Coordinates of C-alpha atoms in Angstrom, one line a residue:
M1 CA 1.7 1.5 57.3
S2 CA 2.9 -1.0 60.1
E3 CA 1.8 -4.6 60.3
E4 CA 0.1 -3.8 63.6
S5 CA -2.1 -1.0 62.3
F6 CA -2.9 -2.7 58.9
N7 CA -6.5 -3.7 58.7
Y8 CA -6.7 -6.9 56.6
S9 CA -10.5 -7.4 56.7
N10 CA -12.7 -5.0 55.1
E11 CA -16.5 -5.1 54.1
R12 CA -18.7 -8.1 54.0
F13 CA -21.8 -8.9 51.9
A14 CA -23.6 -12.1 50.8
D15 CA -21.2 -15.0 51.4
L16 CA -18.1 -13.0 50.8
Q17 CA -15.5 -11.2 52.9
M18 CA -13.2 -8.5 51.2
L19 CA -9.6 -8.5 52.4
R20 CA -6.6 -6.2 51.7
Y21 CA -3.1 -7.3 51.0
R22 CA 0.1 -5.4 51.8
L23 CA 2.9 -4.8 49.4
D24 CA 5.6 -5.6 51.8
N25 CA 9.0 -4.2 50.9
F26 CA 7.7 -2.5 47.8
E27 CA 9.5 0.7 48.9
K28 CA 12.8 -1.2 48.7
L29 CA 12.3 -1.7 44.8
S30 CA 14.2 0.6 42.6
L31 CA 12.4 3.4 40.7
R32 CA 12.8 1.4 37.5
Q33 CA 11.4 -1.7 39.1
K34 CA 8.4 0.3 40.6
C35 CA 7.7 1.7 37.2
L36 CA 7.7 -1.7 35.6
V37 CA 5.3 -2.8 38.2
Y38 CA 3.1 0.2 37.5
C39 CA 3.0 -0.4 33.7
L40 CA 2.4 -4.1 34.0
S41 CA -0.5 -3.3 36.5
K42 CA -2.2 -1.1 34.0
A43 CA -1.9 -3.9 31.4
T44 CA -3.4 -6.2 34.0
L45 CA -6.3 -4.1 34.8
Y46 CA -7.2 -3.5 31.2
G47 CA -8.3 -7.2 30.7
R48 CA -11.2 -7.0 33.1
D49 CA -13.9 -6.6 30.5
I50 CA -12.7 -9.7 28.6
T51 CA -13.2 -11.9 31.6
F52 CA -16.6 -10.6 32.2
D53 CA -17.6 -11.2 28.6
Q54 CA -16.1 -14.7 28.6
F55 CA -18.0 -15.7 31.8
G56 CA -21.4 -15.0 30.2
K57 CA -22.7 -13.4 26.9
Y58 CA -24.8 -10.8 28.9
N59 CA -22.5 -10.0 31.7
L60 CA -21.3 -6.7 30.5
K61 CA -24.7 -5.4 29.6
I62 CA -26.1 -6.5 33.0
R63 CA -23.1 -5.1 34.9
K64 CA -23.2 -1.6 33.2
T65 CA -27.0 -1.4 33.6
L66 CA -26.8 -2.1 37.4
E67 CA -23.9 0.4 37.8
A68 CA -26.1 3.0 36.0
V69 CA -28.9 2.2 38.4
F70 CA -26.6 2.2 41.5
C71 CA -25.0 5.6 40.5
C72 CA -28.1 7.3 39.3
Y73 CA -31.0 6.1 41.4
D74 CA -32.7 9.0 43.3
G75 CA -35.2 6.9 45.3
N76 CA -34.8 5.7 48.9
R77 CA -31.3 4.1 48.8
D78 CA -32.1 2.3 52.2
S79 CA -35.2 0.5 50.7
K80 CA -35.1 -3.2 50.7
E81 CA -35.3 -3.5 47.0
F82 CA -32.3 -1.0 46.5
K83 CA -30.2 -2.8 49.0
A84 CA -30.8 -6.1 47.4
L85 CA -29.8 -4.7 44.0
E86 CA -26.6 -3.1 45.7
T87 CA -25.7 -6.5 47.0
Y88 CA -26.4 -8.2 43.7
L89 CA -24.2 -5.7 41.9
K90 CA -21.3 -6.4 44.4
R91 CA -21.6 -10.1 43.7
V92 CA -21.6 -9.5 40.0
W93 CA -18.4 -7.4 40.5
F94 CA -16.8 -10.0 42.5
S95 CA -17.6 -13.0 40.3
N96 CA -17.0 -11.2 36.9
G97 CA -20.5 -11.8 36.0
I98 CA -23.9 -13.2 37.2
Y99 CA -22.5 -16.6 38.1
H100 CA -21.0 -17.6 41.5
H101 CA -17.3 -17.5 41.1
Y102 CA -16.9 -21.0 42.7
G103 CA -20.0 -22.9 42.2
T104 CA -20.9 -21.1 38.9
E105 CA -24.5 -21.2 39.6
K106 CA -26.6 -18.1 38.6
F107 CA -27.3 -15.7 41.4
Q108 CA -30.9 -15.2 42.2
P109 CA -31.9 -11.5 42.8
E110 CA -33.7 -10.5 45.9
F111 CA -35.1 -7.5 44.1
T112 CA -38.2 -7.6 41.8
E113 CA -38.2 -7.4 38.1
D114 CA -40.8 -4.7 38.3
F115 CA -38.5 -2.5 40.5
F116 CA -35.6 -3.1 38.2
R117 CA -37.6 -2.2 35.0
K118 CA -39.1 0.9 36.4
T119 CA -35.7 2.0 37.8
V120 CA -33.9 1.5 34.6
L121 CA -36.5 3.4 32.5
S122 CA -36.2 6.4 34.8
I123 CA -32.4 6.7 34.1
D124 CA -31.0 8.9 31.5
T125 CA -30.4 6.7 28.5
T126 CA -26.9 8.1 28.0
K127 CA -25.8 6.2 31.2
L128 CA -27.1 2.8 29.8
P129 CA -25.1 0.3 27.6
L130 CA -27.3 1.2 24.5
T131 CA -26.2 0.6 21.0
E132 CA -27.6 2.4 17.9
H133 CA -31.3 2.0 17.5
V134 CA -31.7 0.0 20.7
T135 CA -34.1 1.4 23.4
S136 CA -34.1 1.0 27.2
E137 CA -37.2 -1.2 26.8
Q138 CA -35.3 -3.4 24.3
L139 CA -32.3 -3.6 26.6
L140 CA -34.6 -4.8 29.4
D141 CA -36.2 -7.4 27.4
E142 CA -33.0 -8.8 26.5
I143 CA -31.4 -8.9 29.9
C144 CA -34.3 -9.4 32.3
P145 CA -35.0 -13.0 31.4
V146 CA -31.3 -13.9 31.9
I147 CA -31.3 -12.1 35.4
F148 CA -34.7 -13.2 36.6
N149 CA -35.6 -16.5 35.2
P150 CA -33.7 -19.3 36.9
E151 CA -34.4 -21.7 34.0
I152 CA -32.5 -19.6 31.6
L153 CA -28.7 -20.1 31.4
P154 CA -28.7 -21.4 35.0
K155 CA -25.0 -22.5 35.2
R156 CA -21.8 -20.9 33.7
V157 CA -19.8 -24.3 33.8
N158 CA -21.9 -27.6 33.8
K159 CA -19.9 -30.7 34.4
S160 CA -22.8 -33.1 35.0
D161 CA -22.0 -36.5 33.5
G162 CA -24.3 -37.6 30.8
E163 CA -25.3 -34.1 29.6
D164 CA -24.2 -32.0 26.7
L165 CA -21.7 -29.9 28.5
I166 CA -21.5 -27.1 25.9
K167 CA -25.3 -26.6 25.4
T168 CA -25.9 -26.5 29.1
S169 CA -23.1 -24.1 30.1
A170 CA -23.6 -20.4 29.9
C171 CA -19.9 -19.5 29.5
N172 CA -19.3 -17.4 26.3
Y173 CA -16.8 -19.6 24.5
Y174 CA -19.0 -21.3 22.1
D175 CA -21.9 -20.3 19.7
G176 CA -24.4 -22.6 18.3
L177 CA -22.4 -25.9 18.8
S178 CA -23.0 -29.2 20.6
Q179 CA -20.2 -30.9 22.8
R180 CA -19.8 -33.6 20.1
E181 CA -19.2 -30.9 17.4
V182 CA -16.7 -29.1 19.6
E183 CA -14.8 -32.3 20.4
E184 CA -14.7 -33.3 16.7
Y185 CA -13.6 -29.9 15.5
Y186 CA -10.5 -29.9 17.8
S187 CA -9.7 -33.6 17.4
S188 CA -9.4 -32.9 13.6
K189 CA -6.7 -30.4 14.4
K190 CA -4.4 -32.7 16.2
T191 CA -1.7 -34.6 14.6
S192 CA 1.0 -37.1 15.6
N193 CA 3.3 -34.3 16.5
E194 CA 3.9 -34.4 20.3
N195 CA 4.6 -30.6 20.5
Q196 CA 0.8 -29.7 19.9
P197 CA -0.3 -26.2 20.6
S198 CA -3.2 -25.6 23.0
W199 CA -5.9 -25.9 20.3
G200 CA -8.8 -23.5 21.0
L201 CA -7.1 -21.7 23.9
N202 CA -7.7 -18.1 22.7
S203 CA -10.8 -18.2 20.6
T204 CA -14.6 -18.3 20.5
L205 CA -15.8 -21.3 18.4
V206 CA -18.8 -20.3 16.3
K207 CA -21.2 -22.2 14.1
G208 CA -22.6 -20.1 11.3
K209 CA -24.2 -20.4 7.9
D210 CA -20.7 -21.1 6.4
G211 CA -19.8 -23.7 8.9
I212 CA -17.6 -23.7 12.0
H213 CA -15.0 -21.1 12.5
E214 CA -12.8 -19.5 15.3
E215 CA -13.1 -16.0 16.2
V216 CA -9.6 -15.4 17.6
W217 CA -8.8 -13.2 20.4
R218 CA -6.2 -10.9 19.2
L219 CA -5.4 -7.2 18.4
D220 CA -7.4 -7.0 15.2
G221 CA -10.0 -9.6 16.2
K222 CA -12.3 -10.4 19.1
Y223 CA -11.5 -8.3 22.2
G224 CA -9.2 -6.1 20.1
K225 CA -10.2 -3.0 22.0
A226 CA -9.2 -4.3 25.3
I227 CA -6.1 -6.0 23.9
S228 CA -4.9 -2.7 22.3
K229 CA -4.8 -1.1 25.8
I230 CA -2.9 -4.2 27.2
V231 CA -0.5 -4.0 24.4
F232 CA 0.0 -0.2 24.9
W233 CA 1.0 -0.8 28.5
L234 CA 3.3 -3.8 27.7
Q235 CA 5.1 -1.6 25.3
K236 CA 5.5 1.0 28.1
A237 CA 6.8 -1.7 30.3
I238 CA 9.5 -2.7 27.9
E239 CA 11.3 0.6 28.7
Y240 CA 11.6 -0.5 32.4
A241 CA 12.5 -4.2 31.8
E242 CA 15.1 -5.5 34.2
N243 CA 17.2 -7.2 31.5
E244 CA 17.3 -8.2 27.9
C245 CA 15.6 -11.6 28.5
Q246 CA 12.7 -10.0 30.3
K247 CA 12.4 -7.5 27.5
H248 CA 12.3 -10.3 24.9
V249 CA 9.5 -12.1 27.0
I250 CA 7.4 -9.0 26.9
E251 CA 8.0 -8.5 23.1
L252 CA 6.9 -12.2 22.4
L253 CA 3.7 -11.6 24.4
I254 CA 2.9 -8.5 22.3
D255 CA 3.6 -10.6 19.2
Y256 CA 1.2 -13.1 20.3
Y257 CA -1.5 -10.6 21.2
K258 CA -1.0 -9.1 17.6
S259 CA -1.2 -12.4 15.7
G260 CA -3.3 -14.6 17.9
G261 CA -1.1 -17.5 16.9
L262 CA -0.8 -20.4 19.4
R263 CA 2.7 -21.1 18.2
E264 CA 3.6 -17.6 19.2
F265 CA 2.0 -18.3 22.6
D266 CA 4.2 -21.3 22.9
K267 CA 7.4 -19.3 22.1
Y268 CA 6.3 -16.7 24.7
S269 CA 5.6 -19.4 27.2
I270 CA 9.1 -21.0 26.7
A271 CA 10.9 -17.8 27.0
W272 CA 8.8 -16.9 30.1
V273 CA 9.8 -20.2 31.7
E274 CA 13.5 -19.7 30.9
E275 CA 13.5 -16.0 32.3
K276 CA 14.5 -16.6 36.0
D277 CA 16.6 -13.7 37.0
S278 CA 14.2 -10.8 37.3
T279 CA 12.7 -9.6 40.6
I280 CA 9.6 -8.5 38.9
D281 CA 7.4 -10.9 37.0
F282 CA 3.9 -11.3 35.7
I283 CA 1.1 -13.4 34.0
N284 CA -0.9 -11.7 31.4
G285 CA -3.2 -13.6 29.0
F286 CA -5.7 -16.4 28.3
I287 CA -4.3 -19.0 30.8
E288 CA -6.5 -21.4 33.0
V289 CA -9.1 -23.5 31.4
Y290 CA -11.3 -24.2 34.5
G291 CA -14.1 -22.1 33.2
D292 CA -14.6 -24.3 30.1
P293 CA -16.5 -27.5 30.7
L294 CA -14.2 -29.1 28.2
G295 CA -11.1 -27.6 29.6
L296 CA -10.0 -25.9 26.2
K297 CA -10.6 -22.3 26.4
G298 CA -8.5 -19.9 28.5
S299 CA -10.0 -17.2 30.8
W300 CA -8.1 -14.0 30.8
E301 CA -6.2 -13.3 33.8
G302 CA -3.4 -11.1 35.1
I303 CA -1.0 -10.8 38.0
V304 CA 1.9 -8.6 38.7
E305 CA 4.5 -9.8 41.3
Y306 CA 7.8 -9.2 42.8
R307 CA 10.1 -11.7 44.7
D308 CA 9.8 -12.4 48.4
N309 CA 13.5 -13.1 48.8
K310 CA 13.5 -14.6 52.3
A311 CA 10.4 -16.9 51.7
T312 CA 11.9 -17.9 48.2
E313 CA 14.8 -19.7 49.9
R314 CA 12.2 -22.4 51.0
A315 CA 10.7 -22.9 47.6
Q316 CA 14.2 -23.0 45.9
T317 CA 15.2 -25.7 48.4
I318 CA 12.4 -27.8 47.2
S319 CA 12.8 -27.1 43.5
S320 CA 16.6 -27.8 43.6
N321 CA 15.8 -31.3 44.9
A322 CA 13.2 -31.9 42.2
Q323 CA 14.9 -34.9 40.8
W324 CA 15.1 -36.6 44.2
F325 CA 11.4 -36.2 44.7
E326 CA 10.6 -37.5 41.3
D327 CA 12.9 -40.6 41.6
H328 CA 11.3 -41.5 45.0
S329 CA 7.8 -41.0 43.9
P330 CA 5.4 -44.0 44.6
V331 CA 4.2 -44.1 41.1
D332 CA 5.0 -46.6 38.3
P333 CA 8.6 -45.7 37.1
R334 CA 7.2 -45.6 33.5
F335 CA 5.3 -42.5 34.5
R336 CA 8.2 -40.7 36.2
K337 CA 10.4 -38.1 34.3
P338 CA 13.9 -39.7 33.9
I339 CA 15.3 -36.1 33.9
V340 CA 13.3 -33.2 35.6
K341 CA 14.1 -30.1 33.6
G342 CA 13.7 -26.4 34.3
V343 CA 11.9 -26.5 37.7
S344 CA 12.1 -23.1 39.2
A345 CA 10.2 -21.9 42.2
K346 CA 9.8 -18.7 44.2
V347 CA 7.6 -17.1 46.8
I348 CA 6.2 -13.9 45.6
C349 CA 4.2 -10.7 46.6
A350 CA 1.3 -9.9 44.5
A351 CA 1.4 -6.2 43.5
M352 CA -1.9 -6.3 41.4
L353 CA -4.6 -8.7 40.5
G354 CA -6.8 -8.7 37.4
G355 CA -9.2 -10.8 35.3
D356 CA -9.8 -14.2 36.5
E357 CA -7.4 -13.7 39.4
Y358 CA -9.4 -10.9 41.0
P359 CA -11.0 -10.2 43.4
S360 CA -10.7 -14.0 44.2
S361 CA -7.2 -15.2 43.6
A362 CA -5.1 -18.5 43.7
I363 CA -2.4 -18.6 46.3
G364 CA -0.1 -20.6 44.2
I365 CA 0.5 -20.9 40.5
N366 CA 2.4 -23.3 38.2
L367 CA 2.7 -22.5 34.5
P368 CA 2.8 -23.0 31.5
N369 CA -0.1 -25.5 31.3
A370 CA 1.2 -27.2 28.0
E371 CA 2.5 -30.7 29.0
W372 CA 5.2 -30.7 26.2
I373 CA 6.7 -27.4 27.3
R374 CA 6.8 -28.6 31.0
A375 CA 8.6 -31.8 29.8
Q376 CA 11.2 -30.1 27.6
Y377 CA 11.6 -26.7 29.3
G378 CA 10.2 -27.0 32.8
S379 CA 7.8 -24.8 34.6
K380 CA 7.7 -21.8 36.9
S381 CA 6.0 -22.1 40.3
V382 CA 5.1 -19.4 42.6
T383 CA 3.5 -19.3 46.1
I384 CA 1.9 -15.8 46.8
S385 CA 3.1 -15.0 50.4
N386 CA 1.2 -11.7 51.0
L387 CA -2.2 -13.2 49.9
T388 CA -1.6 -16.1 52.2
H389 CA -0.7 -13.9 55.0
A390 CA -3.7 -11.8 54.6
Y391 CA -5.9 -14.9 54.8
D392 CA -4.1 -16.1 57.8
M393 CA -4.3 -12.6 59.7
A394 CA -8.1 -12.3 58.8
A395 CA -8.8 -15.8 60.2
K396 CA -7.2 -15.4 63.6
G397 CA -9.6 -15.9 66.5
N398 CA -12.6 -16.8 64.3
G399 CA -13.5 -20.0 66.3
F400 CA -13.4 -22.3 63.2
K401 CA -10.9 -24.8 64.8
E402 CA -12.6 -24.8 68.1
E403 CA -15.9 -25.8 66.4
F404 CA -14.6 -28.4 64.0
V405 CA -11.4 -29.9 65.1
I406 CA -11.9 -33.0 67.3
D407 CA -9.7 -32.3 70.5
K408 CA -7.3 -29.8 72.1
D409 CA -4.2 -31.9 71.2
T410 CA -5.0 -31.8 67.5
R411 CA -5.8 -28.1 67.7
N412 CA -2.5 -27.5 69.3
L413 CA -0.8 -29.4 66.6
I414 CA -2.4 -27.3 64.0
E415 CA -1.7 -24.1 65.8
K416 CA 2.0 -25.0 65.9
Y417 CA 2.5 -26.4 62.6
G418 CA -0.5 -25.7 60.5
D419 CA 0.4 -22.4 58.7
R420 CA 4.0 -23.7 58.0
C421 CA 2.6 -26.9 56.6
D422 CA 0.0 -25.2 54.5
D423 CA 2.9 -23.1 53.0
L424 CA 4.9 -26.3 52.3
H425 CA 2.1 -28.2 50.7
T426 CA 1.3 -25.3 48.4
D427 CA 5.0 -25.2 47.6
L428 CA 5.0 -29.0 46.8
H429 CA 1.8 -28.8 45.0
E430 CA 2.9 -26.0 42.7
C431 CA 6.7 -26.3 42.5
L432 CA 6.9 -30.2 42.0
G433 CA 3.3 -31.7 41.9
H434 CA 2.1 -30.0 38.7
G435 CA 5.5 -30.5 37.0
S436 CA 6.0 -34.1 38.0
G437 CA 5.3 -37.3 36.0
Q438 CA 5.0 -37.8 32.2
L439 CA 2.3 -38.9 29.7
L440 CA 3.1 -42.1 27.8
P441 CA 3.9 -41.6 24.1
G442 CA 0.8 -41.0 22.1
T443 CA -1.5 -40.1 25.1
D444 CA -3.6 -37.1 24.2
P445 CA -3.2 -34.5 26.8
D446 CA -6.9 -33.7 26.5
A447 CA -8.0 -37.2 26.8
L448 CA -9.7 -36.8 30.3
K449 CA -12.0 -34.1 29.0
N450 CA -14.3 -32.5 31.6
Y451 CA -12.5 -34.6 34.3
G452 CA -9.0 -33.4 33.4
N453 CA -8.8 -30.4 35.8
T454 CA -10.0 -32.5 38.8
I455 CA -7.5 -35.3 38.2
E456 CA -4.7 -32.7 37.6
E457 CA -5.4 -30.9 40.9
A458 CA -5.7 -34.2 42.8
R459 CA -2.4 -35.3 41.3
A460 CA -0.6 -32.3 42.7
D461 CA -2.3 -32.3 45.9
L462 CA -1.5 -36.0 46.5
F463 CA 2.2 -35.3 45.6
G464 CA 2.2 -32.8 48.3
L465 CA 0.4 -34.9 50.8
Y466 CA 2.7 -37.8 50.2
Y467 CA 6.0 -35.8 50.5
I468 CA 5.0 -33.5 53.4
A469 CA 5.4 -36.5 55.6
D470 CA 8.7 -37.5 54.3
E471 CA 11.9 -37.3 56.5
K472 CA 13.5 -35.5 53.5
L473 CA 11.8 -32.3 54.4
I474 CA 13.4 -32.5 57.9
E475 CA 16.7 -33.3 56.3
L476 CA 16.4 -30.1 54.2
G477 CA 15.5 -28.0 57.1
L478 CA 11.9 -27.2 56.0
L479 CA 10.3 -29.0 59.1
D480 CA 11.7 -29.6 62.5
S481 CA 9.4 -32.3 63.7
K482 CA 8.3 -35.8 62.5
E483 CA 4.8 -34.9 63.9
A484 CA 4.3 -31.7 61.8
Y485 CA 2.7 -33.4 58.7
K486 CA -0.3 -34.6 60.9
A487 CA -1.5 -31.0 61.1
Q488 CA -1.8 -30.9 57.2
Y489 CA -3.3 -34.4 57.1
Y490 CA -5.9 -33.6 59.5
E491 CA -6.8 -30.3 58.1
Y492 CA -6.9 -31.7 54.5
I493 CA -9.2 -34.6 55.4
M494 CA -11.5 -32.5 57.6
N495 CA -11.9 -30.0 54.8
G496 CA -12.5 -32.6 52.0
L497 CA -14.9 -34.6 54.2
M498 CA -16.7 -31.9 55.9
T499 CA -15.9 -28.2 56.1
Q500 CA -15.5 -27.4 52.4
L501 CA -19.3 -28.1 52.3
V502 CA -20.0 -24.7 53.7
R503 CA -19.4 -23.6 50.2
I504 CA -22.2 -25.7 48.8
K505 CA -25.9 -24.7 48.9
P506 CA -28.4 -27.4 50.2
G507 CA -29.4 -29.8 47.6
H508 CA -26.5 -28.9 45.3
K509 CA -23.6 -31.1 44.2
I510 CA -19.9 -30.4 44.2
E511 CA -18.9 -28.7 40.8
E512 CA -15.7 -26.8 41.1
A513 CA -12.5 -28.7 40.1
H514 CA -10.5 -28.0 43.3
M515 CA -13.4 -28.9 45.6
R516 CA -14.0 -32.0 43.7
N517 CA -10.2 -32.9 44.0
R518 CA -10.3 -32.4 47.8
A519 CA -13.5 -34.5 48.1
L520 CA -12.1 -37.1 45.8
I521 CA -9.0 -37.7 47.8
A522 CA -10.7 -37.4 51.3
Q523 CA -13.7 -39.6 50.5
W524 CA -11.6 -42.2 48.6
A525 CA -9.2 -42.3 51.7
Y526 CA -12.1 -42.6 54.1
D527 CA -13.7 -45.4 52.0
T528 CA -10.4 -47.3 51.7
N529 CA -10.2 -48.5 55.4
P530 CA -12.6 -47.5 58.1
E531 CA -9.9 -48.1 60.7
I532 CA -7.8 -45.3 59.5
I533 CA -10.3 -42.4 59.3
E534 CA -13.6 -42.2 61.3
L535 CA -16.4 -39.8 61.4
V536 CA -17.4 -39.7 65.1
K537 CA -20.2 -38.1 67.1
R538 CA -19.6 -36.1 70.2
D539 CA -22.5 -34.2 71.7
G540 CA -24.4 -34.6 68.6
R541 CA -21.6 -33.1 66.5
T542 CA -19.5 -34.9 63.8
Y543 CA -15.8 -34.8 63.9
V544 CA -12.9 -36.4 61.8
R545 CA -10.7 -38.8 63.8
I546 CA -7.6 -40.1 62.2
N547 CA -6.4 -43.3 63.9
D548 CA -3.3 -44.1 61.9
Y549 CA -1.4 -41.2 60.2
E550 CA 1.4 -43.4 58.7
A551 CA -1.3 -45.7 57.2
L552 CA -3.0 -42.6 55.8
R553 CA 0.2 -41.7 54.0
E554 CA 0.3 -45.2 52.5
V555 CA -3.2 -44.6 51.2
F556 CA -2.0 -41.3 49.7
A557 CA 0.8 -43.1 48.0
R558 CA -1.5 -45.6 46.4
Q559 CA -3.9 -42.8 45.4
L560 CA -1.0 -40.9 43.7
A561 CA 0.1 -43.9 41.9
E562 CA -3.4 -44.5 40.4
I563 CA -4.1 -40.8 39.6
Q564 CA -0.7 -40.6 37.8
R565 CA -1.6 -43.8 35.9
I566 CA -4.9 -42.3 34.8
K567 CA -3.2 -39.2 33.7
S568 CA -0.3 -40.8 32.0
E569 CA -2.5 -43.2 30.1
G570 CA -5.4 -40.8 29.3
D571 CA -7.8 -43.3 31.0
F572 CA -11.0 -41.3 30.8
D573 CA -13.4 -44.2 32.0
A574 CA -11.3 -44.5 35.3
A575 CA -11.1 -40.8 35.8
R576 CA -14.9 -40.5 35.4
N577 CA -15.6 -43.4 37.7
L578 CA -13.5 -42.0 40.5
V579 CA -14.8 -38.5 40.3
E580 CA -18.4 -39.5 40.0
K581 CA -18.1 -42.0 42.9
Y582 CA -16.1 -39.8 45.3
A583 CA -16.1 -36.1 44.3
V584 CA -19.6 -35.0 43.3
N585 CA -22.3 -36.1 45.6
V586 CA -22.9 -34.6 49.1
D587 CA -24.3 -36.4 52.2
E588 CA -27.3 -34.2 52.9
S589 CA -27.4 -35.0 56.7
L590 CA -23.8 -34.0 57.3
H591 CA -24.0 -31.1 54.9
Q592 CA -26.9 -29.7 56.9
E593 CA -25.1 -30.2 60.2
V594 CA -21.9 -28.5 58.9
L595 CA -24.0 -25.4 57.6
E596 CA -25.7 -25.0 60.9
R597 CA -22.4 -25.2 62.9
Y598 CA -20.6 -22.9 60.6
S599 CA -23.5 -20.3 60.5
K600 CA -23.1 -19.8 64.3
L601 CA -19.4 -18.6 63.8
N602 CA -20.5 -15.7 61.4
I603 CA -17.6 -16.4 59.0
A604 CA -17.9 -15.8 55.3
P605 CA -17.1 -18.9 53.2
Y606 CA -15.4 -17.0 50.5
K607 CA -12.9 -14.3 50.4
G608 CA -11.4 -11.8 47.9
F609 CA -9.2 -8.8 47.6
I610 CA -9.2 -5.2 47.1
N611 CA -6.3 -4.1 45.1
P612 CA -4.0 -1.3 46.4
V613 CA -3.9 1.8 44.3
L614 CA -0.5 2.6 42.7
T615 CA 0.1 6.3 41.8
L616 CA 2.9 8.0 39.9
V617 CA 4.6 10.7 41.8
R618 CA 6.3 13.4 39.5
D619 CA 8.6 16.3 40.3
K620 CA 8.0 19.8 39.0
D621 CA 9.4 19.0 35.6
G622 CA 7.0 16.0 35.1
N623 CA 9.6 13.4 35.7
V624 CA 8.4 10.3 37.8
K625 CA 10.3 10.3 41.0
D626 CA 8.4 7.5 42.7
V627 CA 5.4 5.2 42.8
T628 CA 3.2 5.3 45.9
V629 CA 0.9 2.6 47.4
D630 CA -2.5 3.4 48.8
Y631 CA -4.7 0.9 50.6
T632 CA -7.7 3.2 51.4
E633 CA -9.9 2.6 48.4
T634 CA -13.2 1.2 49.1
Y635 CA -14.4 -1.9 47.3
E636 CA -17.3 0.1 45.7
H637 CA -15.1 3.0 44.5
Q638 CA -12.6 0.5 43.0
M639 CA -15.1 -1.4 41.1
L640 CA -16.8 1.7 39.7
R641 CA -13.5 3.3 38.9
Y642 CA -12.3 0.1 37.2
S643 CA -15.5 0.0 35.1
S644 CA -14.9 3.7 34.0
E645 CA -11.2 3.7 33.5
Y646 CA -10.5 0.2 32.3
G647 CA -14.0 -0.5 30.4
T648 CA -13.3 -1.2 26.8
L649 CA -15.8 -3.6 25.3
I650 CA -19.2 -1.7 25.6

C-alpha cells in the first residue's frame, strides 16, 4: 500500500483517536527475519491479560463480562444505553482496564447499573467469566460496585502528597499492605552492594496470616498460564535468531521467566544491551514502573521492532558523541560520568505492540532502567519512526497551531523545523538524557520514591532542551540553522504551560509523570524571570510569548543542574518541593479557556494504534514462504480477537 493511499486515521470515540502505522520496508527483510518478527509478535500479544490484571484486580472479569454483553446482546444495539456500553468497552480495551490510560482516574459509565445487570442476567452463563460455584448474580455483585460507585477504587495510581499511596491506589501490585509496610519490606532487602537488583519488579506483595510474602510472576507462579505461552513463542523465535548473541539473549529471557529471579533478569538485561548487531530487536517483560505509585513494580509490555537504517544514522551520530555531550553538560562535574559506556542508539520501526505499549505507545525508549547496569554496561535507546510518522500525518491540517501559536512567524518556524526538532529532542532524551549523569556513592536509586519518575523524565527532557540549541548539532550536520531550536522551545513551553491541559478534566490535578515533568520545566522557567516568558492576551485568548530564547536556554541549564543534583544525591525533599510547587496544580481559568478553544478544533487529545495483522503464507507442502502484513482489521475485531486468541488468565 502506497504512502499516498494509506489512511493513518481510523475510528474515534470518547477522547481517543485510533491510528494505524505502516511497516515500512518490511518486505525487504529476509524470510528468516520475517519469521523472527512473527514469533516475537506472538510472544508480545500473549502478555495482554497480564497487563489488564496488573492495572486492576477486577479488570479481567469486567472486560470479559462487557465483551459477552457486546457480542450476545439481542436488544436494540442503537439504543443510548447499549451505545454507551460500547464506548465504555472500547475505553476499557484501550486502557487495559477501567482506568484512564493517562490520568488513571476511573471511567464513569454512561449506562445504568440496572441496564447492565438485566443484560448480563439474560446472557448464556457459558459466555461469562464464571468460576465454579459462582453465579451470574454473584459476579454482578462483585463487579458492579467497582464499575458504578465512584468512591470505590477511584484511581489506579495515586501520587497525592500526604496520603497512603498504596491504600489509595487501585493497581493490583499489593494486597493488604500500607505504604509504610511496603517501603520497610523492600528497604530491608537492600545491602551496601551497589549492584542491587530491582527489588519487587516482578511480584505481587501480599500480607497474609503468615506475614508478608511475594507472589513472583514466573512460569510456575502467578501469571504462569500467560508466561507459558510467551515462553513457547520465545523458544520458537530462537530457531530464527539472526546470530548467536541474539539467541543467547532470548535464552536468558526464557531462563528469567522460568525462575523469576531478578539476578537472571539483570543477566538478560546486560546481554540485551550488549547485543547491537541484529536488525530485529524486541522488548518483552516487566519493565516500566510508572503504574506503581512507589515506582517499584514493572508493568508487562512488549514491542517487536526492526531497524530503520536511514534514520538510524542520525541517532548513531548523537550516540557516538556521547562523551562530548556528557563532558559539556552544565551539571556539577561530580555528577557527570567520567567515562560513558555502551551508549547505543537506533531509529526503529515498530512491527507489533503489546501490553503497556498498546494501544497507546511510547515514541522513544531507553533501557534498561537499572542505574548500575547503565553505568557499567550502557543502555539501548530507540526512537520509533513509524509511530512518530503516523502521529505527524494524522495531525496535518487540524488547525492546532493556528489556534494556539502566537503569530505567523512562529508558526512558520515550527512548520519548517518542528518535526525535525521533535525527532532530535526525542533522540537526545532517549539516547543520552536517560543515560547521562551518575548517582553519588551510597545514593539509593529509589530515594525519590513517588517523585522519581517525574524527576527522571525532567532530567532527560532538560538534557535534550539544553543541547538542541547547541552549535554542536549544526557541526554534526543534524541541524542546518541556528534558529531551528526555537521551534522546539516554543512548542515545549506552550505544551507545558497550556496545551497539555486538554488532557486534564476540569477540577483535576496533573497526575501522570510525563505531564508533571513538562509542567515542572515550563512553570519553573516561567516563574524564574517574567521577562523571558510571558502569557499574553490577544482578542481574549492567551498565548505564550518567548522574548529571549538564549536566556531560556540558560534557565534550562540551571534546571538541569539542579535536577541532576537531586537525582545524584537522592534529595527527596527537594524533589517533592519542586514537583508539588510546579507540576501538580492547574490554573482553573486558563484550563477552562484552553478546553474551550481546543473543543472547537474537534481533535481527540489522546491517540493509540491498531496493530497490523501478520500472517504466515505456506506453500503446498506446508513450508512458510512469506509473512504478509494486513492493515484492514478494525479496532473492534482486533480487540475481540485478541481476547479470544490470547486470553489466558480467566
